[in-house]
Amino acid sequence: MEKIINYLEDQYNSKAWEKSTLGEALDHWAKNYGDSIAIIDNDKSYTYKTLLKDAQAYAMGFLKQGYKKGDKIVLQLSNCYDFVAIAFGMFKVGIVPIMALPAHRAIELKGIFELSQAVAYIIQDRYLGYDYRELAREIKKDSSSLKDIFVIGDNEEFKSVKNLKVKSEKPFILPQIDHRELALLLLSGGTTGIPKLIPRRHTDYLYVGKMTAKRCQMTDKSIYLAALPIAHNFPLGCPGLIGTLNVGGKVVMCQTTSPDEIIPLIEEQKVTITGLVPAMAVMCMEFINYDDSYDISSLKVLQIGGSVLDSITAEKIENVFGCKLQQIFGIAEGLICCTALDDPDETVYNCQGKPISEMDEVIIVDENENEVETGGYGELIVRGPYTIFGYYNLPEINKEQVSANGYFRTGDKARKLENGNYQVAGRMKELINRAGEKITPSELEETLLKHDRIREAQVVGIRDKELGERICAFLLKNNVTLSLDQVRVFLSQRGMATFKLPDQLIYVESWPLTSVGKINKKQLKIIAEHKIS
Ligand code: OOB
C-alpha cells in the first residue's frame, strides 16, 4: 500500500501539483492583484495587500504566543474576514487549522480535540444568538491539550484574538514548509457522532481551487458569494474562497444561509457566482417568487451540490435565478465532479458532471469490488491528486475506507453514463431493503415530485419488525394534504412497483437540516420511528 501511495504521489507531484504552499500563494496573489479587493465583509473591503499584511501579523502573533509548525488549532468562526486572515496566518507558520462549522457543539468538538490534541481554540463571542464562550468553557473541562482560547469580540476570561496580531515592519523568519505538507484538517460530514478529520495538504488544496475555478470559467472579474459556512470544503475551496483568490477575484462574505441575506447581497455586490445546497436553493426560489424586486442579473453561475438535486428542481433553478446551473458532486475527502458551463441542459439537469482532473481515477464497483459496466449503478470509489489516502489518526477505519491500491470508498451510489458524466443517486446505505426488495429513495422522491401538489419530498427506510425496513415518505406540511392512499394510488398510476410504495406518510413543518444545511435524513428516521402511521 505504502509503495503504491509513494508511486502515485510522485506522479501527482510531477504532473499536477503546484510547488507552492497556501501561504506562498497569498504572497503571489498580493504581488499580482495587490490593490484589488480580495474580501468584502459587511460594509468593509480588504485588498489583497491588506490580507497579506494581516495574515503576516497573525503569523507573527502565533509565533510570539509560542505556537509552532505542526500545532493544531480549532478554528470555529462564521463567514468573516478574520477567518481568512487568521487561516492564512496559520498556513504561513505551518499551524494546522481544524475547520469547525459554527453549528458544531460540545459533543463533536470534544471528540475533535481528543482526536487532534489541538492546543488552541479560536471563536467569536456570539453568533446568531449563541454564546461560544459558554461552549469553550464546557470543552475546556474535558480537553487536556487545550491551552488557550482566543475570542473575537468580548473575550471575558479568555484571551482576545488581538493578542495574536503583531504588526511588525521588520521581516521575520517563518518555518520552511514543503508544498506537500499538511495544511488543514476538514471535518467529515455525517449527521450524528464525531466528525472525522480530513488531512488536506497545501498543494492539493490549491490544485482543487484552481481546477474548479477553471471549470467555472472564473477570472479576476468574478465575485463569489460565500453563502455556505466558509469552513466547509464547498465554499472554502471548490472554487470558493481559494479558487476565487487564485484568479484575483473578490469574495463576499454572507453571514447566514438565509435567502433574505443571500438575494439582497447578490444585487448589492453584483455577485457573479455562488454555491448552495439544494435546500437553500429551494428557499431562495421561494423568496424570489414572493419578492421579485431584487435585480440578480449579475449572477452567471449557480453551483448546486451537497445532496441529490432532482431534475425538475434543477430546471426550475435555472429559470428562477436566470443563470447557468452547475451541478457539483464533492466530498471533503477529495474528489470533485461538476458539469461544465457549456454542457447541454439535459446533462446539467440530470448529472453531476465529470471529475475536475484528468488524473482522477473514478470507478463504479459492485459489492465484490468488481467494476460495473457503464450505465450500471454501484459504489463510487476514487483515487487522484487531491483525494486522501486515509483520515487523520484513524488507522482502523482507514483499513475499511481505503482499498489496498489506494482507492477511497465514498459510500455513494452512482453510475457513469456513456458521455462520461456521473450520476449520483444517494448513499449506498440509503438503499431501503423492504422484505428483500431494494428501493432507491431518490427514485421515489423524483416520482413524488411529479404530483402537481407535491413540491418537496423525502423518503427514508425505517426499521420494521415484519418487513426488515418499511418505506416512509415525508412531505412538507404547507404543500399538500394528500393521504397515504392517494399517494400510493398516484405512484402506482405512474408505474411504480407495489413493493416501492410508501408504507407510511408523515408531514413536517420544515426539513431538519445538518450543520451545513443538507436535509438530515437521520433525523427524519428518528421522527418516523417515533410515529406509527
Ligand atoms: C460536500 O462535501 P461533504 O464532504 O460535506 O459531503 C459529501 C457527501 C457525498 O459523499 C455525497 O453523499 C453527498 O455529500 N453529495 C452529493 C452531492 N454532493 C455531495 N450527493 C448528491 N449529489 C451531489 N451533487 O457536500 C461537497 C463538497 C464540495 C463540493 C460540493 C459538495
Short mmCIF file of N, CA, C and O in Angstrom, two decimals, residues 116-230:
data_model
loop_
_atom_site.label_atom_id
_atom_site.label_comp_id
_atom_site.label_asym_id
_atom_site.label_seq_id
_atom_site.Cartn_x
_atom_site.Cartn_y
_atom_site.Cartn_z
N SER A 116 -7.40 15.20 17.78
CA SER A 116 -6.34 16.03 17.19
C SER A 116 -5.32 16.52 18.20
O SER A 116 -4.24 16.96 17.81
N GLN A 117 -5.70 16.48 19.50
CA GLN A 117 -4.86 17.09 20.54
C GLN A 117 -4.58 18.57 20.21
O GLN A 117 -3.46 19.07 20.41
N ALA A 118 -5.61 19.25 19.72
CA ALA A 118 -5.46 20.65 19.37
C ALA A 118 -5.10 21.47 20.60
O ALA A 118 -5.57 21.19 21.71
N VAL A 119 -4.25 22.51 20.39
CA VAL A 119 -3.71 23.25 21.53
C VAL A 119 -4.43 24.58 21.77
O VAL A 119 -4.25 25.22 22.80
N ALA A 120 -5.20 25.02 20.80
CA ALA A 120 -5.92 26.29 21.00
C ALA A 120 -7.25 26.23 20.26
O ALA A 120 -7.48 25.34 19.42
N TYR A 121 -8.09 27.21 20.60
CA TYR A 121 -9.46 27.23 20.08
C TYR A 121 -9.79 28.69 19.81
O TYR A 121 -9.64 29.54 20.69
N ILE A 122 -10.17 28.99 18.58
CA ILE A 122 -10.47 30.38 18.21
C ILE A 122 -11.96 30.51 17.88
O ILE A 122 -12.47 29.77 17.02
N ILE A 123 -12.62 31.42 18.57
CA ILE A 123 -14.07 31.56 18.41
C ILE A 123 -14.44 33.04 18.34
O ILE A 123 -13.59 33.91 18.57
N GLN A 124 -15.70 33.33 18.03
CA GLN A 124 -16.17 34.69 18.25
C GLN A 124 -17.06 34.66 19.49
O GLN A 124 -17.49 33.57 19.92
N ASP A 125 -17.33 35.82 20.08
CA ASP A 125 -18.10 35.80 21.32
C ASP A 125 -19.50 35.21 21.10
O ASP A 125 -19.90 34.28 21.79
N ARG A 126 -20.18 35.75 20.09
CA ARG A 126 -21.53 35.26 19.80
C ARG A 126 -21.75 35.20 18.31
O ARG A 126 -21.15 35.95 17.55
N TYR A 127 -22.63 34.30 17.92
CA TYR A 127 -23.05 34.26 16.52
C TYR A 127 -24.46 33.68 16.50
O TYR A 127 -24.72 32.64 17.12
N LEU A 128 -25.35 34.39 15.83
CA LEU A 128 -26.76 34.01 15.74
C LEU A 128 -27.35 33.69 17.13
O LEU A 128 -28.01 32.66 17.31
N GLY A 129 -27.01 34.53 18.09
CA GLY A 129 -27.60 34.39 19.42
C GLY A 129 -26.93 33.34 20.29
O GLY A 129 -27.29 33.16 21.45
N TYR A 130 -25.95 32.62 19.74
CA TYR A 130 -25.31 31.56 20.54
C TYR A 130 -23.99 32.07 21.11
O TYR A 130 -23.22 32.72 20.42
N ASP A 131 -23.76 31.77 22.38
CA ASP A 131 -22.56 32.26 23.06
C ASP A 131 -21.47 31.19 23.01
O ASP A 131 -21.55 30.16 23.70
N TYR A 132 -20.45 31.43 22.19
CA TYR A 132 -19.38 30.42 22.01
C TYR A 132 -18.44 30.36 23.21
O TYR A 132 -17.71 29.39 23.36
N ARG A 133 -18.48 31.39 24.07
CA ARG A 133 -17.64 31.34 25.27
C ARG A 133 -18.17 30.26 26.21
O ARG A 133 -17.42 29.56 26.89
N GLU A 134 -19.49 30.11 26.25
CA GLU A 134 -20.10 29.03 27.06
C GLU A 134 -19.61 27.67 26.57
O GLU A 134 -19.26 26.80 27.35
N LEU A 135 -19.61 27.55 25.24
CA LEU A 135 -19.16 26.29 24.63
C LEU A 135 -17.69 26.04 24.99
O LEU A 135 -17.31 24.92 25.35
N ALA A 136 -16.89 27.10 24.92
CA ALA A 136 -15.45 26.97 25.21
C ALA A 136 -15.25 26.50 26.66
O ALA A 136 -14.39 25.65 26.93
N ARG A 137 -16.06 27.04 27.57
CA ARG A 137 -15.93 26.62 28.99
C ARG A 137 -16.20 25.13 29.14
O ARG A 137 -15.50 24.41 29.84
N GLU A 138 -17.21 24.69 28.46
CA GLU A 138 -17.61 23.28 28.53
C GLU A 138 -16.51 22.38 27.95
O GLU A 138 -16.17 21.34 28.53
N ILE A 139 -15.92 22.81 26.84
CA ILE A 139 -14.89 21.99 26.20
C ILE A 139 -13.61 21.95 27.03
O ILE A 139 -12.98 20.93 27.18
N LYS A 140 -13.29 23.11 27.59
CA LYS A 140 -12.06 23.25 28.40
C LYS A 140 -12.03 22.21 29.52
O LYS A 140 -10.97 21.66 29.83
N LYS A 141 -13.21 21.94 30.11
CA LYS A 141 -13.27 20.99 31.24
C LYS A 141 -12.69 19.63 30.88
O LYS A 141 -12.08 18.98 31.71
N ASP A 142 -12.91 19.20 29.64
CA ASP A 142 -12.54 17.83 29.25
C ASP A 142 -11.33 17.72 28.34
O ASP A 142 -10.86 16.62 28.08
N SER A 143 -10.87 18.85 27.79
CA SER A 143 -9.82 18.73 26.77
C SER A 143 -8.48 19.15 27.33
O SER A 143 -8.19 20.34 27.47
N SER A 144 -7.66 18.13 27.64
CA SER A 144 -6.41 18.41 28.35
C SER A 144 -5.37 19.10 27.45
O SER A 144 -4.50 19.80 27.94
N SER A 145 -5.46 18.90 26.14
CA SER A 145 -4.46 19.50 25.25
C SER A 145 -4.70 21.01 25.07
O SER A 145 -3.79 21.74 24.70
N LEU A 146 -5.91 21.46 25.31
CA LEU A 146 -6.29 22.85 25.01
C LEU A 146 -5.65 23.84 25.99
O LEU A 146 -5.93 23.81 27.19
N LYS A 147 -4.78 24.72 25.43
CA LYS A 147 -4.07 25.69 26.28
C LYS A 147 -4.79 27.03 26.29
O LYS A 147 -5.06 27.60 27.33
N ASP A 148 -5.05 27.57 25.10
CA ASP A 148 -5.59 28.92 25.01
C ASP A 148 -6.88 28.97 24.22
O ASP A 148 -7.04 28.26 23.22
N ILE A 149 -7.76 29.88 24.68
CA ILE A 149 -8.96 30.15 23.91
C ILE A 149 -8.90 31.62 23.51
O ILE A 149 -8.72 32.49 24.38
N PHE A 150 -8.98 31.89 22.22
CA PHE A 150 -8.93 33.27 21.72
C PHE A 150 -10.31 33.64 21.20
O PHE A 150 -10.94 32.86 20.48
N VAL A 151 -10.74 34.85 21.58
CA VAL A 151 -12.10 35.26 21.23
C VAL A 151 -12.07 36.54 20.39
O VAL A 151 -11.36 37.49 20.71
N ILE A 152 -12.89 36.57 19.35
CA ILE A 152 -13.13 37.81 18.61
C ILE A 152 -14.32 38.47 19.28
O ILE A 152 -15.37 37.85 19.43
N GLY A 153 -14.16 39.71 19.71
CA GLY A 153 -15.24 40.41 20.41
C GLY A 153 -14.96 40.43 21.90
O GLY A 153 -13.79 40.47 22.32
N ASP A 154 -16.01 40.35 22.71
CA ASP A 154 -15.88 40.40 24.16
C ASP A 154 -15.29 39.08 24.67
O ASP A 154 -15.98 38.06 24.70
N ASN A 155 -14.01 39.14 25.11
CA ASN A 155 -13.34 37.87 25.40
C ASN A 155 -13.55 37.34 26.82
O ASN A 155 -13.12 36.24 27.14
N GLU A 156 -14.21 38.13 27.71
CA GLU A 156 -14.43 37.72 29.11
C GLU A 156 -13.13 37.17 29.70
O GLU A 156 -12.10 37.81 29.58
N GLU A 157 -13.16 35.96 30.31
CA GLU A 157 -11.92 35.48 30.97
C GLU A 157 -10.88 34.94 29.98
O GLU A 157 -9.77 34.58 30.38
N PHE A 158 -11.22 34.86 28.71
CA PHE A 158 -10.29 34.28 27.72
C PHE A 158 -9.39 35.35 27.10
O PHE A 158 -9.54 36.53 27.38
N LYS A 159 -8.48 34.91 26.22
CA LYS A 159 -7.60 35.87 25.55
C LYS A 159 -8.32 36.49 24.36
O LYS A 159 -9.16 35.84 23.74
N SER A 160 -7.97 37.73 24.08
CA SER A 160 -8.53 38.37 22.89
C SER A 160 -7.71 37.93 21.68
O SER A 160 -6.50 37.73 21.77
N VAL A 161 -8.40 37.81 20.56
CA VAL A 161 -7.71 37.43 19.33
C VAL A 161 -6.69 38.52 18.94
O VAL A 161 -5.74 38.25 18.21
N LYS A 162 -6.88 39.72 19.50
CA LYS A 162 -5.93 40.81 19.22
C LYS A 162 -4.52 40.43 19.67
O LYS A 162 -3.53 40.90 19.10
N ASN A 163 -4.42 39.55 20.69
CA ASN A 163 -3.09 39.10 21.14
C ASN A 163 -2.34 38.36 20.05
O ASN A 163 -1.13 38.16 20.14
N LEU A 164 -3.09 37.88 19.07
CA LEU A 164 -2.48 37.07 18.03
C LEU A 164 -2.02 37.90 16.84
O LEU A 164 -1.51 37.36 15.87
N LYS A 165 -2.28 39.20 16.92
CA LYS A 165 -1.97 40.03 15.75
C LYS A 165 -0.84 40.99 16.11
O LYS A 165 -1.04 41.92 16.86
N VAL A 166 0.35 40.70 15.58
CA VAL A 166 1.50 41.52 15.91
C VAL A 166 2.01 42.21 14.65
O VAL A 166 2.47 41.55 13.72
N LYS A 167 1.85 43.52 14.64
CA LYS A 167 2.31 44.26 13.45
C LYS A 167 3.79 44.54 13.62
O LYS A 167 4.24 44.99 14.65
N SER A 168 4.55 44.20 12.58
CA SER A 168 5.98 44.46 12.67
C SER A 168 6.49 44.84 11.29
O SER A 168 6.13 44.23 10.29
N GLU A 169 7.28 45.88 11.25
CA GLU A 169 7.83 46.32 9.97
C GLU A 169 9.00 45.42 9.57
O GLU A 169 9.29 45.25 8.41
N LYS A 170 9.64 44.85 10.60
CA LYS A 170 10.82 44.03 10.32
C LYS A 170 10.40 42.67 9.77
O LYS A 170 9.42 42.09 10.23
N PRO A 171 11.14 42.16 8.80
CA PRO A 171 10.79 40.82 8.31
C PRO A 171 11.06 39.78 9.41
O PRO A 171 11.94 39.98 10.24
N PHE A 172 10.29 38.76 9.44
CA PHE A 172 10.54 37.75 10.47
C PHE A 172 10.65 36.38 9.81
O PHE A 172 10.19 36.18 8.68
N ILE A 173 11.27 35.48 10.54
CA ILE A 173 11.59 34.20 9.91
C ILE A 173 10.47 33.19 10.15
O ILE A 173 10.04 32.96 11.29
N LEU A 174 10.00 32.64 9.05
CA LEU A 174 8.95 31.63 9.15
C LEU A 174 9.56 30.26 8.91
O LEU A 174 10.56 30.14 8.20
N PRO A 175 8.94 29.23 9.48
CA PRO A 175 9.48 27.88 9.25
C PRO A 175 9.40 27.50 7.77
O PRO A 175 8.53 28.00 7.05
N GLN A 176 10.27 26.64 7.35
CA GLN A 176 10.22 26.09 5.99
C GLN A 176 9.04 25.13 5.91
O GLN A 176 8.87 24.29 6.79
N ILE A 177 8.25 25.26 4.88
CA ILE A 177 7.13 24.33 4.72
C ILE A 177 7.15 23.79 3.30
O ILE A 177 7.26 24.56 2.34
N ASP A 178 7.06 22.48 3.17
CA ASP A 178 7.02 21.87 1.84
C ASP A 178 5.58 21.91 1.33
O ASP A 178 4.64 21.80 2.12
N HIS A 179 5.42 22.08 0.02
CA HIS A 179 4.06 22.18 -0.53
C HIS A 179 3.23 20.93 -0.28
O HIS A 179 2.01 20.96 -0.34
N ARG A 180 3.90 19.79 0.00
CA ARG A 180 3.16 18.54 0.21
C ARG A 180 2.77 18.31 1.67
O ARG A 180 2.14 17.32 2.01
N GLU A 181 3.15 19.24 2.53
CA GLU A 181 2.83 19.04 3.95
C GLU A 181 1.36 19.33 4.26
O GLU A 181 0.68 20.01 3.49
N LEU A 182 0.95 18.85 5.43
CA LEU A 182 -0.43 19.04 5.87
C LEU A 182 -0.73 20.53 6.05
O LEU A 182 0.00 21.25 6.73
N ALA A 183 -1.85 21.00 5.44
CA ALA A 183 -2.20 22.42 5.56
C ALA A 183 -3.38 22.63 6.48
O ALA A 183 -3.41 23.56 7.29
N LEU A 184 -4.40 21.79 6.34
CA LEU A 184 -5.62 22.00 7.12
C LEU A 184 -6.31 20.67 7.36
O LEU A 184 -6.05 19.68 6.64
N LEU A 185 -7.17 20.65 8.37
CA LEU A 185 -7.99 19.46 8.61
C LEU A 185 -9.45 19.85 8.44
O LEU A 185 -9.97 20.70 9.17
N LEU A 186 -10.09 19.25 7.43
CA LEU A 186 -11.52 19.49 7.24
C LEU A 186 -12.27 18.47 8.08
O LEU A 186 -11.72 17.44 8.46
N LEU A 187 -13.53 18.74 8.33
CA LEU A 187 -14.32 17.77 9.09
C LEU A 187 -15.23 17.01 8.13
O LEU A 187 -15.80 17.59 7.20
N SER A 188 -15.37 15.71 8.39
CA SER A 188 -16.24 14.92 7.53
C SER A 188 -17.69 15.27 7.83
O SER A 188 -18.01 15.72 8.93
N GLY A 189 -18.55 15.07 6.82
CA GLY A 189 -19.98 15.33 7.01
C GLY A 189 -20.56 14.33 8.00
O GLY A 189 -19.89 13.95 8.95
N GLY A 190 -21.76 13.91 7.75
CA GLY A 190 -22.38 12.97 8.71
C GLY A 190 -23.25 13.78 9.62
O GLY A 190 -22.99 14.96 9.87
N THR A 191 -24.30 13.14 10.11
CA THR A 191 -25.30 13.92 10.84
C THR A 191 -25.30 13.63 12.33
O THR A 191 -25.86 14.36 13.10
N THR A 192 -24.65 12.58 12.73
CA THR A 192 -24.54 12.34 14.17
C THR A 192 -23.11 11.89 14.44
O THR A 192 -22.37 11.59 13.51
N GLY A 193 -22.76 11.82 15.70
CA GLY A 193 -21.45 11.29 16.05
C GLY A 193 -20.35 12.30 15.83
O GLY A 193 -20.60 13.46 15.49
N ILE A 194 -19.14 11.83 15.98
CA ILE A 194 -18.00 12.74 15.94
C ILE A 194 -17.42 12.78 14.53
O ILE A 194 -17.13 11.74 13.94
N PRO A 195 -17.24 14.00 14.01
CA PRO A 195 -16.70 14.08 12.65
C PRO A 195 -15.29 13.51 12.60
O PRO A 195 -14.54 13.58 13.58
N LYS A 196 -14.93 12.99 11.45
CA LYS A 196 -13.56 12.52 11.25
C LYS A 196 -12.75 13.70 10.70
O LYS A 196 -13.30 14.62 10.12
N LEU A 197 -11.43 13.65 10.90
CA LEU A 197 -10.58 14.75 10.44
C LEU A 197 -9.94 14.38 9.11
O LEU A 197 -9.36 13.30 8.97
N ILE A 198 -10.06 15.27 8.16
CA ILE A 198 -9.62 15.00 6.79
C ILE A 198 -8.37 15.82 6.47
O ILE A 198 -8.43 17.05 6.40
N PRO A 199 -7.23 15.15 6.35
CA PRO A 199 -5.97 15.89 6.14
C PRO A 199 -5.83 16.37 4.71
O PRO A 199 -5.80 15.56 3.79
N ARG A 200 -5.76 17.67 4.49
CA ARG A 200 -5.57 18.21 3.15
C ARG A 200 -4.26 18.99 3.13
O ARG A 200 -3.95 19.72 4.06
N ARG A 201 -3.51 18.78 2.07
CA ARG A 201 -2.20 19.44 2.02
C ARG A 201 -2.26 20.74 1.21
O ARG A 201 -3.18 20.95 0.43
N HIS A 202 -1.23 21.56 1.40
CA HIS A 202 -1.19 22.85 0.71
C HIS A 202 -1.42 22.67 -0.79
O HIS A 202 -2.29 23.30 -1.38
N THR A 203 -0.61 21.81 -1.38
CA THR A 203 -0.63 21.72 -2.83
C THR A 203 -1.93 21.16 -3.38
O THR A 203 -2.45 21.62 -4.40
N ASP A 204 -2.53 20.16 -2.69
CA ASP A 204 -3.75 19.59 -3.26
C ASP A 204 -4.91 20.55 -3.11
O ASP A 204 -5.79 20.62 -3.96
N TYR A 205 -4.88 21.34 -2.06
CA TYR A 205 -5.98 22.28 -1.86
C TYR A 205 -5.92 23.43 -2.87
O TYR A 205 -6.94 23.89 -3.37
N LEU A 206 -4.71 23.84 -3.18
CA LEU A 206 -4.54 24.86 -4.22
C LEU A 206 -4.99 24.32 -5.57
O LEU A 206 -5.63 25.01 -6.37
N TYR A 207 -4.66 23.07 -5.79
CA TYR A 207 -4.98 22.42 -7.07
C TYR A 207 -6.50 22.36 -7.28
O TYR A 207 -7.00 22.69 -8.36
N VAL A 208 -7.25 21.96 -6.25
CA VAL A 208 -8.72 21.88 -6.37
C VAL A 208 -9.30 23.26 -6.65
O VAL A 208 -10.17 23.42 -7.52
N GLY A 209 -8.82 24.27 -5.93
CA GLY A 209 -9.31 25.63 -6.13
C GLY A 209 -9.10 26.05 -7.58
O GLY A 209 -10.00 26.58 -8.23
N LYS A 210 -7.90 25.75 -8.08
CA LYS A 210 -7.55 26.15 -9.44
C LYS A 210 -8.41 25.41 -10.47
O LYS A 210 -8.97 26.03 -11.39
N MET A 211 -8.54 24.10 -10.30
CA MET A 211 -9.26 23.30 -11.30
C MET A 211 -10.77 23.59 -11.30
O MET A 211 -11.40 23.58 -12.35
N THR A 212 -11.35 23.81 -10.11
CA THR A 212 -12.80 24.10 -10.09
C THR A 212 -13.04 25.50 -10.65
O THR A 212 -14.03 25.71 -11.36
N ALA A 213 -12.15 26.44 -10.36
CA ALA A 213 -12.31 27.80 -10.90
C ALA A 213 -12.27 27.75 -12.43
O ALA A 213 -13.00 28.45 -13.11
N LYS A 214 -11.42 26.87 -12.95
CA LYS A 214 -11.30 26.70 -14.40
C LYS A 214 -12.63 26.18 -14.97
O LYS A 214 -13.13 26.70 -15.96
N ARG A 215 -13.20 25.18 -14.31
CA ARG A 215 -14.47 24.61 -14.78
C ARG A 215 -15.59 25.65 -14.73
O ARG A 215 -16.54 25.62 -15.48
N CYS A 216 -15.46 26.61 -13.79
CA CYS A 216 -16.48 27.67 -13.65
C CYS A 216 -16.11 28.91 -14.48
O CYS A 216 -16.77 29.93 -14.37
N GLN A 217 -15.05 28.82 -15.25
CA GLN A 217 -14.57 29.93 -16.08
C GLN A 217 -14.40 31.22 -15.29
O GLN A 217 -14.82 32.30 -15.71
N MET A 218 -13.79 31.11 -14.13
CA MET A 218 -13.62 32.29 -13.29
C MET A 218 -12.43 33.14 -13.75
O MET A 218 -11.45 32.63 -14.25
N THR A 219 -12.56 34.45 -13.53
CA THR A 219 -11.48 35.39 -13.87
C THR A 219 -11.36 36.42 -12.74
O THR A 219 -12.08 36.32 -11.74
N ASP A 220 -10.49 37.41 -12.95
CA ASP A 220 -10.34 38.43 -11.92
C ASP A 220 -11.59 39.32 -11.79
O ASP A 220 -11.70 40.13 -10.89
N LYS A 221 -12.54 39.13 -12.69
CA LYS A 221 -13.81 39.88 -12.60
C LYS A 221 -14.85 39.11 -11.78
O LYS A 221 -15.94 39.61 -11.54
N SER A 222 -14.53 37.89 -11.41
CA SER A 222 -15.52 37.06 -10.70
C SER A 222 -15.74 37.55 -9.28
O SER A 222 -14.79 37.94 -8.59
N ILE A 223 -17.01 37.54 -8.88
CA ILE A 223 -17.35 37.92 -7.50
C ILE A 223 -18.11 36.74 -6.90
O ILE A 223 -19.22 36.41 -7.34
N TYR A 224 -17.47 36.08 -5.94
CA TYR A 224 -18.02 34.85 -5.36
C TYR A 224 -18.70 35.16 -4.03
O TYR A 224 -18.11 35.79 -3.16
N LEU A 225 -19.94 34.73 -3.89
CA LEU A 225 -20.63 34.91 -2.60
C LEU A 225 -20.46 33.66 -1.76
O LEU A 225 -20.91 32.57 -2.16
N ALA A 226 -19.81 33.80 -0.61
CA ALA A 226 -19.65 32.67 0.32
C ALA A 226 -20.90 32.61 1.18
O ALA A 226 -21.01 33.30 2.19
N ALA A 227 -21.87 31.80 0.75
CA ALA A 227 -23.16 31.73 1.44
C ALA A 227 -23.21 30.54 2.40
O ALA A 227 -23.82 30.62 3.46
N LEU A 228 -22.56 29.44 2.03
CA LEU A 228 -22.48 28.30 2.95
C LEU A 228 -21.40 28.59 3.98
O LEU A 228 -20.54 29.45 3.75
N PRO A 229 -21.41 27.89 5.12
CA PRO A 229 -20.35 28.15 6.12
C PRO A 229 -18.96 27.94 5.52
O PRO A 229 -18.67 26.88 4.98
N ILE A 230 -18.14 28.96 5.62
CA ILE A 230 -16.87 29.04 4.91
C ILE A 230 -15.87 27.92 5.29
O ILE A 230 -14.97 27.61 4.53
#
